[in-house]
Amino acid sequence: MKNSIFIWIVKLIAVIILVQTLFFKFTGAEESVYIFSKLGAEPFGRIGSGVVELIASILILIPRTTLLGALMGAGTMLGAIFSHLFILGIEVKNDGGELFTLAIITLLCCTILIFQNKNKLPDLLRLKI
């Protein structure tokens, strides 16, 4: 029982962080446009990553698809973290490193969910036709 409450808290943390950034990506907020312009991926990267994060969030909340959502979320966050480390810098537009920190927290949550669901990995890899 305690483990399932912990897992739901981890899921909610990841989903809340992923979903709260969607508003900024989909409305073309200044900081979001700046980030993806600097990455050379504006507007398609901004909108595309928003769509991937929305799908990942939904999948994380569905117990049967949590592993797939966590893998998508972890992949997206690894991309964000590497972008911060090698192109953007930890701090973007004087945010005090908040976006970088949120990406690390989300990656940690997704990693916990991946390990918690690792026994489902063979089923995910099997193609059912």
C-alpha positions as YAML, in Angstrom:
chain: A
units: angstrom
residues:
- id: 1
  name: MET
  ca: [0.00, 0.00, 0.00]
- id: 2
  name: LYS
  ca: [2.74, 2.49, 0.93]
- id: 3
  name: ASN
  ca: [4.61, 1.66, -2.29]
- id: 4
  name: SER
  ca: [1.56, 2.36, -4.45]
- id: 5
  name: ILE
  ca: [1.00, 5.74, -2.76]
- id: 6
  name: PHE
  ca: [4.66, 6.61, -3.36]
- id: 7
  name: ILE
  ca: [4.39, 5.59, -7.03]
- id: 8
  name: TRP
  ca: [1.26, 7.71, -7.52]
- id: 9
  name: ILE
  ca: [3.03, 10.69, -5.95]
- id: 10
  name: VAL
  ca: [5.98, 10.15, -8.32]
- id: 11
  name: LYS
  ca: [3.56, 9.90, -11.27]
- id: 12
  name: LEU
  ca: [1.77, 13.09, -10.27]
- id: 13
  name: ILE
  ca: [4.99, 15.04, -9.82]
- id: 14
  name: ALA
  ca: [6.17, 14.03, -13.31]
- id: 15
  name: VAL
  ca: [2.80, 14.74, -14.91]
- id: 16
  name: ILE
  ca: [2.31, 18.10, -13.19]
- id: 17
  name: ILE
  ca: [5.72, 19.30, -14.32]
- id: 18
  name: LEU
  ca: [5.21, 18.03, -17.88]
- id: 19
  name: VAL
  ca: [1.70, 19.49, -18.19]
- id: 20
  name: GLN
  ca: [2.48, 22.89, -16.67]
- id: 21
  name: THR
  ca: [5.04, 23.58, -19.39]
- id: 22
  name: LEU
  ca: [2.51, 22.89, -22.16]
- id: 23
  name: PHE
  ca: [0.80, 26.25, -21.74]
- id: 24
  name: PHE
  ca: [4.08, 28.04, -22.45]
- id: 25
  name: LYS
  ca: [4.96, 25.84, -25.41]
- id: 26
  name: PHE
  ca: [1.56, 25.92, -27.07]
- id: 27
  name: THR
  ca: [0.96, 29.66, -26.57]
- id: 28
  name: GLY
  ca: [4.39, 30.64, -27.86]
- id: 29
  name: ALA
  ca: [5.53, 32.26, -24.62]
- id: 30
  name: GLU
  ca: [8.64, 34.43, -24.98]
- id: 31
  name: GLU
  ca: [10.95, 32.14, -22.97]
- id: 32
  name: SER
  ca: [9.80, 29.05, -24.85]
- id: 33
  name: VAL
  ca: [10.29, 30.70, -28.24]
- id: 34
  name: TYR
  ca: [13.72, 31.92, -27.12]
- id: 35
  name: ILE
  ca: [14.80, 28.41, -26.06]
- id: 36
  name: PHE
  ca: [13.70, 26.68, -29.24]
- id: 37
  name: SER
  ca: [15.05, 29.49, -31.44]
- id: 38
  name: LYS
  ca: [18.45, 29.07, -29.79]
- id: 39
  name: LEU
  ca: [18.19, 25.32, -30.45]
- id: 40
  name: GLY
  ca: [17.26, 25.98, -34.09]
- id: 41
  name: ALA
  ca: [13.95, 24.18, -33.65]
- id: 42
  name: GLU
  ca: [11.36, 26.96, -33.50]
- id: 43
  name: PRO
  ca: [8.37, 26.42, -33.91]
- id: 44
  name: PHE
  ca: [8.30, 22.72, -34.82]
- id: 45
  name: GLY
  ca: [10.54, 21.57, -31.95]
- id: 46
  name: ARG
  ca: [8.56, 23.58, -29.42]
- id: 47
  name: ILE
  ca: [5.18, 22.28, -30.57]
- id: 48
  name: GLY
  ca: [6.48, 18.75, -31.22]
- id: 49
  name: SER
  ca: [8.05, 18.43, -27.79]
- id: 50
  name: GLY
  ca: [4.82, 19.75, -26.28]
- id: 51
  name: VAL
  ca: [2.82, 17.05, -28.07]
- id: 52
  name: VAL
  ca: [5.26, 14.35, -26.92]
- id: 53
  name: GLU
  ca: [5.09, 15.63, -23.32]
- id: 54
  name: LEU
  ca: [1.27, 15.67, -23.43]
- id: 55
  name: ILE
  ca: [1.15, 12.07, -24.71]
- id: 56
  name: ALA
  ca: [3.76, 10.98, -22.14]
- id: 57
  name: SER
  ca: [1.71, 12.59, -19.35]
- id: 58
  name: ILE
  ca: [-1.44, 10.74, -20.35]
- id: 59
  name: LEU
  ca: [0.42, 7.43, -20.69]
- id: 60
  name: ILE
  ca: [2.09, 7.83, -17.29]
- id: 61
  name: LEU
  ca: [-1.30, 8.12, -15.58]
- id: 62
  name: ILE
  ca: [-2.67, 4.91, -17.15]
- id: 63
  name: PRO
  ca: [-1.23, 1.96, -15.18]
- id: 64
  name: ARG
  ca: [-1.03, -0.27, -18.27]
- id: 65
  name: THR
  ca: [0.99, 2.32, -20.22]
- id: 66
  name: THR
  ca: [3.03, 3.92, -17.43]
- id: 67
  name: LEU
  ca: [6.28, 2.35, -18.69]
- id: 68
  name: LEU
  ca: [5.85, 3.75, -22.20]
- id: 69
  name: GLY
  ca: [4.97, 7.21, -20.88]
- id: 70
  name: ALA
  ca: [7.92, 7.17, -18.48]
- id: 71
  name: LEU
  ca: [10.28, 6.18, -21.29]
- id: 72
  name: MET
  ca: [8.94, 9.02, -23.45]
- id: 73
  name: GLY
  ca: [9.20, 11.47, -20.54]
- id: 74
  name: ALA
  ca: [12.73, 10.37, -19.67]
- id: 75
  name: GLY
  ca: [13.85, 10.69, -23.30]
- id: 76
  name: THR
  ca: [12.37, 14.15, -23.58]
- id: 77
  name: MET
  ca: [13.97, 15.26, -20.32]
- id: 78
  name: LEU
  ca: [17.37, 13.86, -21.34]
- id: 79
  name: GLY
  ca: [17.10, 16.02, -24.46]
- id: 80
  name: ALA
  ca: [16.21, 19.05, -22.33]
- id: 81
  name: ILE
  ca: [19.06, 18.42, -19.89]
- id: 82
  name: PHE
  ca: [21.63, 17.97, -22.66]
- id: 83
  name: SER
  ca: [20.32, 21.14, -24.34]
- id: 84
  name: HIS
  ca: [20.84, 23.03, -21.10]
- id: 85
  name: LEU
  ca: [24.31, 21.59, -20.53]
- id: 86
  name: PHE
  ca: [25.67, 22.08, -24.05]
- id: 87
  name: ILE
  ca: [23.71, 24.90, -25.70]
- id: 88
  name: LEU
  ca: [21.42, 26.91, -23.42]
- id: 89
  name: GLY
  ca: [23.26, 26.94, -20.12]
- id: 90
  name: ILE
  ca: [21.80, 26.00, -16.74]
- id: 91
  name: GLU
  ca: [20.13, 29.38, -16.36]
- id: 92
  name: VAL
  ca: [17.89, 30.58, -19.19]
- id: 93
  name: LYS
  ca: [16.76, 34.19, -19.29]
- id: 94
  name: ASN
  ca: [17.48, 34.70, -15.57]
- id: 95
  name: ASP
  ca: [15.25, 31.83, -14.40]
- id: 96
  name: GLY
  ca: [17.76, 30.80, -11.73]
- id: 97
  name: GLY
  ca: [18.06, 27.33, -13.28]
- id: 98
  name: GLU
  ca: [14.40, 26.53, -12.62]
- id: 99
  name: LEU
  ca: [13.77, 24.84, -15.99]
- id: 100
  name: PHE
  ca: [16.94, 22.77, -15.63]
- id: 101
  name: THR
  ca: [15.92, 21.72, -12.11]
- id: 102
  name: LEU
  ca: [12.41, 20.77, -13.24]
- id: 103
  name: ALA
  ca: [13.90, 18.66, -16.05]
- id: 104
  name: ILE
  ca: [16.10, 16.80, -13.56]
- id: 105
  name: ILE
  ca: [13.18, 16.20, -11.17]
- id: 106
  name: THR
  ca: [11.03, 14.91, -14.04]
- id: 107
  name: LEU
  ca: [13.84, 12.65, -15.26]
- id: 108
  name: LEU
  ca: [14.25, 11.22, -11.74]
- id: 109
  name: CYS
  ca: [10.51, 10.57, -11.46]
- id: 110
  name: CYS
  ca: [10.40, 8.90, -14.88]
- id: 111
  name: THR
  ca: [13.45, 6.81, -13.99]
- id: 112
  name: ILE
  ca: [11.74, 5.60, -10.81]
- id: 113
  name: LEU
  ca: [8.67, 4.66, -12.86]
- id: 114
  name: ILE
  ca: [10.81, 2.83, -15.42]
- id: 115
  name: PHE
  ca: [12.51, 0.77, -12.72]
- id: 116
  name: GLN
  ca: [9.19, 0.11, -10.99]
- id: 117
  name: ASN
  ca: [7.74, -1.20, -14.27]
- id: 118
  name: LYS
  ca: [10.88, -2.88, -15.67]
- id: 119
  name: ASN
  ca: [9.17, -6.29, -15.59]
- id: 120
  name: LYS
  ca: [6.78, -4.99, -18.29]
- id: 121
  name: LEU
  ca: [9.64, -4.19, -20.68]
- id: 122
  name: PRO
  ca: [9.55, -7.56, -22.51]
- id: 123
  name: ASP
  ca: [5.83, -7.06, -23.22]
- id: 124
  name: LEU
  ca: [6.53, -3.57, -24.53]
- id: 125
  name: LEU
  ca: [9.14, -4.95, -26.93]
- id: 126
  name: ARG
  ca: [6.92, -7.75, -28.24]
- id: 127
  name: LEU
  ca: [4.95, -6.92, -31.34]
- id: 128
  name: LYS
  ca: [1.42, -8.26, -31.26]
- id: 129
  name: ILE
  ca: [-0.07, -8.56, -34.71]
...
